[in-house]
Short mmCIF file of N, CA and C in Angstrom, two decimals:
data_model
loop_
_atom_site.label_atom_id
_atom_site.label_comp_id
_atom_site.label_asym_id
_atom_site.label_seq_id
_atom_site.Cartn_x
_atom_site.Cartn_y
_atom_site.Cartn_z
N UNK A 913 0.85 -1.18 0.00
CA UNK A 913 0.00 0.00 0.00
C UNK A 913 0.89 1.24 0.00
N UNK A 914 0.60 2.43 -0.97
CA UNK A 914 1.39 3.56 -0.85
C UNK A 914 0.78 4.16 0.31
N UNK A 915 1.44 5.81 0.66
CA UNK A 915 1.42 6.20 1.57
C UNK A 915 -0.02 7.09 1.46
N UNK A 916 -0.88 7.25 2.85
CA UNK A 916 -1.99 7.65 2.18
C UNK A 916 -2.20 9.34 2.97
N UNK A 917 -2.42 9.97 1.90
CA UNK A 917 -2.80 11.16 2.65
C UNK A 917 -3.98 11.89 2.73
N UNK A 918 -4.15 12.41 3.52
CA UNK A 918 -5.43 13.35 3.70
C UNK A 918 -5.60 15.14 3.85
N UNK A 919 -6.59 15.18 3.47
CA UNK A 919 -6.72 16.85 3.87
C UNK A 919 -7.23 17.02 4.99
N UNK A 920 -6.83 17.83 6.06
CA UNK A 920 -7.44 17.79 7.23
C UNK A 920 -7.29 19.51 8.02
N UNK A 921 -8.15 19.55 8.80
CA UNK A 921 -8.20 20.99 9.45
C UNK A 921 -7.39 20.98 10.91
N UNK A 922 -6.26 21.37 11.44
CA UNK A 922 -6.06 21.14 12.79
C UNK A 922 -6.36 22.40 13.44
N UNK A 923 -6.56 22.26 14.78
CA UNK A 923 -7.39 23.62 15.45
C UNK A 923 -7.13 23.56 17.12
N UNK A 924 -6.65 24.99 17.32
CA UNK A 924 -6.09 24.97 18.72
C UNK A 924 -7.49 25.13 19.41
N UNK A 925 -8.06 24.10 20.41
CA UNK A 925 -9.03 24.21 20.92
C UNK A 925 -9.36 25.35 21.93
N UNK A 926 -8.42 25.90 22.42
CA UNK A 926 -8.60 27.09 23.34
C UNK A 926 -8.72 28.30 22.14
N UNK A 927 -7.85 28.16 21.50
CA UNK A 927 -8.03 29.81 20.77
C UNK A 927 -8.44 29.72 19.55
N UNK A 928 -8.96 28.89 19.09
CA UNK A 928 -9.94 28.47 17.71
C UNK A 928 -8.99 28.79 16.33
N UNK A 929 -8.01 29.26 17.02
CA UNK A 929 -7.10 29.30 15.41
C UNK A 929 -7.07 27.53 15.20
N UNK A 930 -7.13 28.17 13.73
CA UNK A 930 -6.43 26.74 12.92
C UNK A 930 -5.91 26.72 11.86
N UNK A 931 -5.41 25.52 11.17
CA UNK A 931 -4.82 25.32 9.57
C UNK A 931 -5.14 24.89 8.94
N UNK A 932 -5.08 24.77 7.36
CA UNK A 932 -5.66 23.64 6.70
C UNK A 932 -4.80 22.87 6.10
N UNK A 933 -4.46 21.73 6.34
CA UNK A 933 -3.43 21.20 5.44
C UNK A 933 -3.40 19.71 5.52
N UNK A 934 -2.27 18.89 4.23
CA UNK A 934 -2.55 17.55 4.34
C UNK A 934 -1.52 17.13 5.21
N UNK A 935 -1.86 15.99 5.32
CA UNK A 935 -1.25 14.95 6.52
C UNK A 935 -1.15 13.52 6.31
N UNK A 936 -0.26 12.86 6.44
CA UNK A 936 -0.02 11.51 6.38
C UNK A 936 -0.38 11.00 7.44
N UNK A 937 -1.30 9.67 6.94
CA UNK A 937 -1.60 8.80 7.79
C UNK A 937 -0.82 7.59 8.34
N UNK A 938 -0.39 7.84 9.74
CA UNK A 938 0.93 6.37 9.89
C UNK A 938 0.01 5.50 10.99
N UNK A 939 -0.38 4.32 10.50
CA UNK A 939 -1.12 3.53 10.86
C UNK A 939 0.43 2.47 11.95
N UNK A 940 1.40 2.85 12.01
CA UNK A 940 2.55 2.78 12.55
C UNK A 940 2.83 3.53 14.08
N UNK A 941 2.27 4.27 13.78
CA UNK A 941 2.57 5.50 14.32
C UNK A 941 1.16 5.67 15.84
N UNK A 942 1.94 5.42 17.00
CA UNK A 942 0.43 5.73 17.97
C UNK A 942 -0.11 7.11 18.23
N UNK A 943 0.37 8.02 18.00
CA UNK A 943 0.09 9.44 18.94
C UNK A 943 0.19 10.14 17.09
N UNK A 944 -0.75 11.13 16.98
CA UNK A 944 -0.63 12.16 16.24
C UNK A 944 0.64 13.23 16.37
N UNK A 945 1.29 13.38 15.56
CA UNK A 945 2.28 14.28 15.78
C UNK A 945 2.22 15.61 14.71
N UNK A 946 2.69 16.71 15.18
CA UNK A 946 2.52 17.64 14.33
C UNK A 946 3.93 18.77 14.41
N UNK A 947 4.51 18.71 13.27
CA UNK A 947 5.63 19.87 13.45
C UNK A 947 6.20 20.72 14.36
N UNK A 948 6.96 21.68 14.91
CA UNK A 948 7.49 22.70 15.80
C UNK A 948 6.69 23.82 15.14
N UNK A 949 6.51 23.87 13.85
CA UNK A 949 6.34 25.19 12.84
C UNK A 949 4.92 25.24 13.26
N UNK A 950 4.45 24.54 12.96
CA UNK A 950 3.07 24.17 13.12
C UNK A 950 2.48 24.74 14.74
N UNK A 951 2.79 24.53 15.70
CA UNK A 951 2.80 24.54 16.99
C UNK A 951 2.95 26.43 17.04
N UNK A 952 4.19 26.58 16.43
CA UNK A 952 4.16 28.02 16.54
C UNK A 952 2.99 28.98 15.80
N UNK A 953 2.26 28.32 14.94
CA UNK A 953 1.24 29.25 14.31
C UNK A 953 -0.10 29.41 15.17
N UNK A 954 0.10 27.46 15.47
CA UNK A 954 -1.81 27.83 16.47
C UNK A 954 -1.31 27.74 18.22
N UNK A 955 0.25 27.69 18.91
CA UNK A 955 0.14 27.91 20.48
C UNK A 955 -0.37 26.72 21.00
N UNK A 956 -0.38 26.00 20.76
CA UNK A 956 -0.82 24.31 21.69
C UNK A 956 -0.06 24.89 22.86
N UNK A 957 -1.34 24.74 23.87
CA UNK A 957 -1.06 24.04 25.42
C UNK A 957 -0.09 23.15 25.68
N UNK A 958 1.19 23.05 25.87
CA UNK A 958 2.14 22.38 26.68
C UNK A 958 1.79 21.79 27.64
N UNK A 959 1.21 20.62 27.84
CA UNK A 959 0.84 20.11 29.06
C UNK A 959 1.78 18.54 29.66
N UNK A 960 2.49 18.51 28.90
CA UNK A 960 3.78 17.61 29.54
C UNK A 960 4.77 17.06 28.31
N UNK A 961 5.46 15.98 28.57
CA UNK A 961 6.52 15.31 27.81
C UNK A 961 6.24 13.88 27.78
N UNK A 962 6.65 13.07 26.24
CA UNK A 962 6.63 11.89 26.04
C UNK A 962 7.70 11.37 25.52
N UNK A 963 8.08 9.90 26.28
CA UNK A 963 9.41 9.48 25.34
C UNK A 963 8.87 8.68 24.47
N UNK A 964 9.08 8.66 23.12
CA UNK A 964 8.86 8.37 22.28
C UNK A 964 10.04 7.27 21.85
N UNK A 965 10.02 5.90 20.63
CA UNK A 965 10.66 5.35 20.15
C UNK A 965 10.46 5.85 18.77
N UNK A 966 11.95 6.15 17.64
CA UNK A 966 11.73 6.34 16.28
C UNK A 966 12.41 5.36 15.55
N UNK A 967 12.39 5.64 14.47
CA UNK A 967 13.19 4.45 13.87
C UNK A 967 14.65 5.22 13.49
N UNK A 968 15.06 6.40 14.55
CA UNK A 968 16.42 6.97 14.50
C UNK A 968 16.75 7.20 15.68
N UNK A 969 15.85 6.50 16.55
CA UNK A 969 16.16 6.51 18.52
C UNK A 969 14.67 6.60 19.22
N UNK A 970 15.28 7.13 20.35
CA UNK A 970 14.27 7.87 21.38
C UNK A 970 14.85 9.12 21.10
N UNK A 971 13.51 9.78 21.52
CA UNK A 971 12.81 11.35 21.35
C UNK A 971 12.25 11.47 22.69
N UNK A 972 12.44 12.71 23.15
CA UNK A 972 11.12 13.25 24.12
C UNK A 972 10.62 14.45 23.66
N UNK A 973 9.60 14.59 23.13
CA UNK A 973 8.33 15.25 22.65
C UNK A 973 7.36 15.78 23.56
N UNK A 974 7.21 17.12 23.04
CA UNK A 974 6.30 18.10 23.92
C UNK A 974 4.63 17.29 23.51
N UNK A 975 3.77 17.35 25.03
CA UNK A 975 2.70 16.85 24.38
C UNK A 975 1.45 18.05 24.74
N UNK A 976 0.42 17.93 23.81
CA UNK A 976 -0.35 18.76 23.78
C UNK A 976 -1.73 18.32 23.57
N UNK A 977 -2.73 18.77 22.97
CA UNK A 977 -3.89 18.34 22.61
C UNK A 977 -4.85 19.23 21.67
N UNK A 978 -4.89 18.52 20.42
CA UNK A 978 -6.19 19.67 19.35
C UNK A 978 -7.01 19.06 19.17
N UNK A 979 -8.03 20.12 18.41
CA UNK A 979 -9.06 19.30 17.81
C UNK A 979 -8.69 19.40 16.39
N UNK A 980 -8.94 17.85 15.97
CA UNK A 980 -8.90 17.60 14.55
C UNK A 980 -10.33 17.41 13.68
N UNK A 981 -10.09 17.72 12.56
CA UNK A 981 -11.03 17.57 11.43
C UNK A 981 -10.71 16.37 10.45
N UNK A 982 -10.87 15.37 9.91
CA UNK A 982 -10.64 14.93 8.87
C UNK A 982 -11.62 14.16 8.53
N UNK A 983 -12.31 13.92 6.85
CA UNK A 983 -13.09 13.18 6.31
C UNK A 983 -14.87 12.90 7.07
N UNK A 984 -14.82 14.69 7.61
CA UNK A 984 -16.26 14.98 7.82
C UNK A 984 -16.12 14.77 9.36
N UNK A 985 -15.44 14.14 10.31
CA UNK A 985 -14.79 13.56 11.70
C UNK A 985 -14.18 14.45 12.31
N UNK A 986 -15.01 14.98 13.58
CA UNK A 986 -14.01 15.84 14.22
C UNK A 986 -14.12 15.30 15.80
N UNK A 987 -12.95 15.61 16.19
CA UNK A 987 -12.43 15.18 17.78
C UNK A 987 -11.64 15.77 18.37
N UNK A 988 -11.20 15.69 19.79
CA UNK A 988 -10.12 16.23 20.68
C UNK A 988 -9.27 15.31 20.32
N UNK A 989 -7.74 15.06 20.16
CA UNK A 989 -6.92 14.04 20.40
C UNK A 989 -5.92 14.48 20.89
N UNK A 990 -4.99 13.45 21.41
CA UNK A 990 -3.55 14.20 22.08
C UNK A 990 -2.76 14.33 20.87
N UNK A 991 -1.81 14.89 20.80
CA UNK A 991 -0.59 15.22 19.86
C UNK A 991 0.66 15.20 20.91
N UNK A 992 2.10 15.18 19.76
CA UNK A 992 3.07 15.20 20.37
C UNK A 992 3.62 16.55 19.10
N UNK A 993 4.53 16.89 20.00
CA UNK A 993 4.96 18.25 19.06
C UNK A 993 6.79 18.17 18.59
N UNK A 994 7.20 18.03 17.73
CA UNK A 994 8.26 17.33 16.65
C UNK A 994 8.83 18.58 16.14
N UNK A 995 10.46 18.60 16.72
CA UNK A 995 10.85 19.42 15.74
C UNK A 995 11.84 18.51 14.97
N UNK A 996 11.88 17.63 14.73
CA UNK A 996 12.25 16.63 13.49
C UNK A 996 11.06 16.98 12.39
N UNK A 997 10.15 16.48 12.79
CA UNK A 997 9.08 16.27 11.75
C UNK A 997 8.55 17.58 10.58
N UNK A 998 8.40 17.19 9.38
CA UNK A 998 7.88 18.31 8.71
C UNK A 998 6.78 18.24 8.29
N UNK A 999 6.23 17.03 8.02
CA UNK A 999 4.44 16.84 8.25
C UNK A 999 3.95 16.64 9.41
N UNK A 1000 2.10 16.71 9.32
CA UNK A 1000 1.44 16.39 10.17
C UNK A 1000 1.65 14.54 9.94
N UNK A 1001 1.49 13.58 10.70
CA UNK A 1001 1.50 12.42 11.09
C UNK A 1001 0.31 12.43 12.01
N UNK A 1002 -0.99 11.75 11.49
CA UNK A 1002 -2.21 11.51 12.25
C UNK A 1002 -1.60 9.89 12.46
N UNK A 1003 -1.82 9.54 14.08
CA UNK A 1003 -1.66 8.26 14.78
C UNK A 1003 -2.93 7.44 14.80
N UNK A 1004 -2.34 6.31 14.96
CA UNK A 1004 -3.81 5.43 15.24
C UNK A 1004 -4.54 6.02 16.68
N UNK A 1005 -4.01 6.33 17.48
CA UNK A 1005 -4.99 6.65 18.55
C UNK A 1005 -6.01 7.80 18.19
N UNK A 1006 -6.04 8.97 17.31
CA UNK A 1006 -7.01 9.69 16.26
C UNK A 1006 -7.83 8.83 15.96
N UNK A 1007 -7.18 8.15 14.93
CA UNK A 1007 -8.11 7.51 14.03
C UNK A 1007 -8.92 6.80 14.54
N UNK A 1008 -8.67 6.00 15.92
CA UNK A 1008 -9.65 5.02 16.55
C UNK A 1008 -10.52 5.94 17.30
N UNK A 1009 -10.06 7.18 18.16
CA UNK A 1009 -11.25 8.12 18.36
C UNK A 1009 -12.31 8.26 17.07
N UNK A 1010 -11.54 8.56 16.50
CA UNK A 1010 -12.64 9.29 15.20
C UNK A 1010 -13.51 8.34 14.49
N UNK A 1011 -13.41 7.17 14.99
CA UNK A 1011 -13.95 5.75 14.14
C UNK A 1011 -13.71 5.74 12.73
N UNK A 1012 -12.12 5.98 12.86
CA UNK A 1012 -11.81 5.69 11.26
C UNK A 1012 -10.47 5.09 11.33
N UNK A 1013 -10.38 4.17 9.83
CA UNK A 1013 -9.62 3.46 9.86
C UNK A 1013 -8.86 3.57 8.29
N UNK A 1014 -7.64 2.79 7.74
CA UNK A 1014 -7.61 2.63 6.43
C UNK A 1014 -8.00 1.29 5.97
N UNK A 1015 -8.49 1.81 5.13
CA UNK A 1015 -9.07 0.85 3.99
C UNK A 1015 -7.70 0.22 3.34
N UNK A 1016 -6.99 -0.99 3.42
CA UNK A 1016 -5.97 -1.95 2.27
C UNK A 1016 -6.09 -1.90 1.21
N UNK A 1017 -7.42 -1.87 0.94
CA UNK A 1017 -7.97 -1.82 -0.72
C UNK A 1017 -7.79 -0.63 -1.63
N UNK A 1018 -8.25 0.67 -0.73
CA UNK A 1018 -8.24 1.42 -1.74
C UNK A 1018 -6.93 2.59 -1.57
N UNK A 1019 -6.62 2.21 -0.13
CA UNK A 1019 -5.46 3.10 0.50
C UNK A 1019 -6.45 4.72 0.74
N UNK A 1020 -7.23 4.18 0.85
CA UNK A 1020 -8.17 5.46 1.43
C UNK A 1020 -8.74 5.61 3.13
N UNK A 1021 -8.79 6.51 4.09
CA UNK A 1021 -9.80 6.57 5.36
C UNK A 1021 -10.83 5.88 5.01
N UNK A 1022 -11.56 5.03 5.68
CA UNK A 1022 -13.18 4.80 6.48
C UNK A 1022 -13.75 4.89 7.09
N UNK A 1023 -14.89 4.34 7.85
CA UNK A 1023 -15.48 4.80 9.13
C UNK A 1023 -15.13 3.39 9.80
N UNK A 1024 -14.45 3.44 10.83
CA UNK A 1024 -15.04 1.99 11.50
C UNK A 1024 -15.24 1.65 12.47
N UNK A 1025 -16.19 0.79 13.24
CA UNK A 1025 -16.72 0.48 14.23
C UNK A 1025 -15.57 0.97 15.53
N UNK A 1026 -16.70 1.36 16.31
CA UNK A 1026 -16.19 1.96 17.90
C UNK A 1026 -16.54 0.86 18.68
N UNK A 1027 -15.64 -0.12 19.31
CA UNK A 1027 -15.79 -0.60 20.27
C UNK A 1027 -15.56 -0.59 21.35
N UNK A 1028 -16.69 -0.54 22.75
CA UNK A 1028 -16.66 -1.34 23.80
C UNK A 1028 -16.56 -2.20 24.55
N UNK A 1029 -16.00 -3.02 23.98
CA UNK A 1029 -16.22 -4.55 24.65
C UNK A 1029 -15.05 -4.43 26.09
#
């Protein structure tokens, strides 16, 4: 499967600024992460640190929390804030809030079941 991307809105939940831009989906990847650059335009809340594993070490990453938009789906999720990174990276923990998943087939988002069990 190639790499799949999306258009999505991110939005500082306290001060309603936001962006519009695409983002790769890393179904790899647990925590949404979003740029340093990025961080500096909409002010994310700093509300602690995560050590992270990459596939070039450990990281400790500022963590924060937005609300995201993507494919009609909007939610609070946590983020981690990357000054490595130059895209947005939406994590599976998003996507399972948002009851969406990727599709194998078409390399596209879906909706998929929220479970409780």
């Amino acid at each position: 499967m190639s790499h799949v991307w999306v258009d999505v809105k991110l939005i500082n939940p306290i001060t309603g600024q936001d962006v519009k831009l695409r983002a790769l989906v890393g179904t790899g990847a647990t925590f949404t992460v979003v740029p340093w650059e990025i961080h500096e335009k909409l002010n994310f809340k700093i509300v602690g640190k995560k050590r992270v594993e990459t596939t070039k070490g450990y990281l400790d990453l500022d963590e924060s929390f937005a609300l995201l938009e993507v494919c009609g789906k909007k939610g609070v999720t946590p983020i981690l804030i990357s000054k490595e990174l130059k895209d947005v990276l939406i994590g599976v923990l998003t996507l399972e809030a948002l009851g969406l998943t990727v599709d194998p087939t078409t390399g596209e988002l879906k909706e998929a079941r929220i479970l409780l069990l």
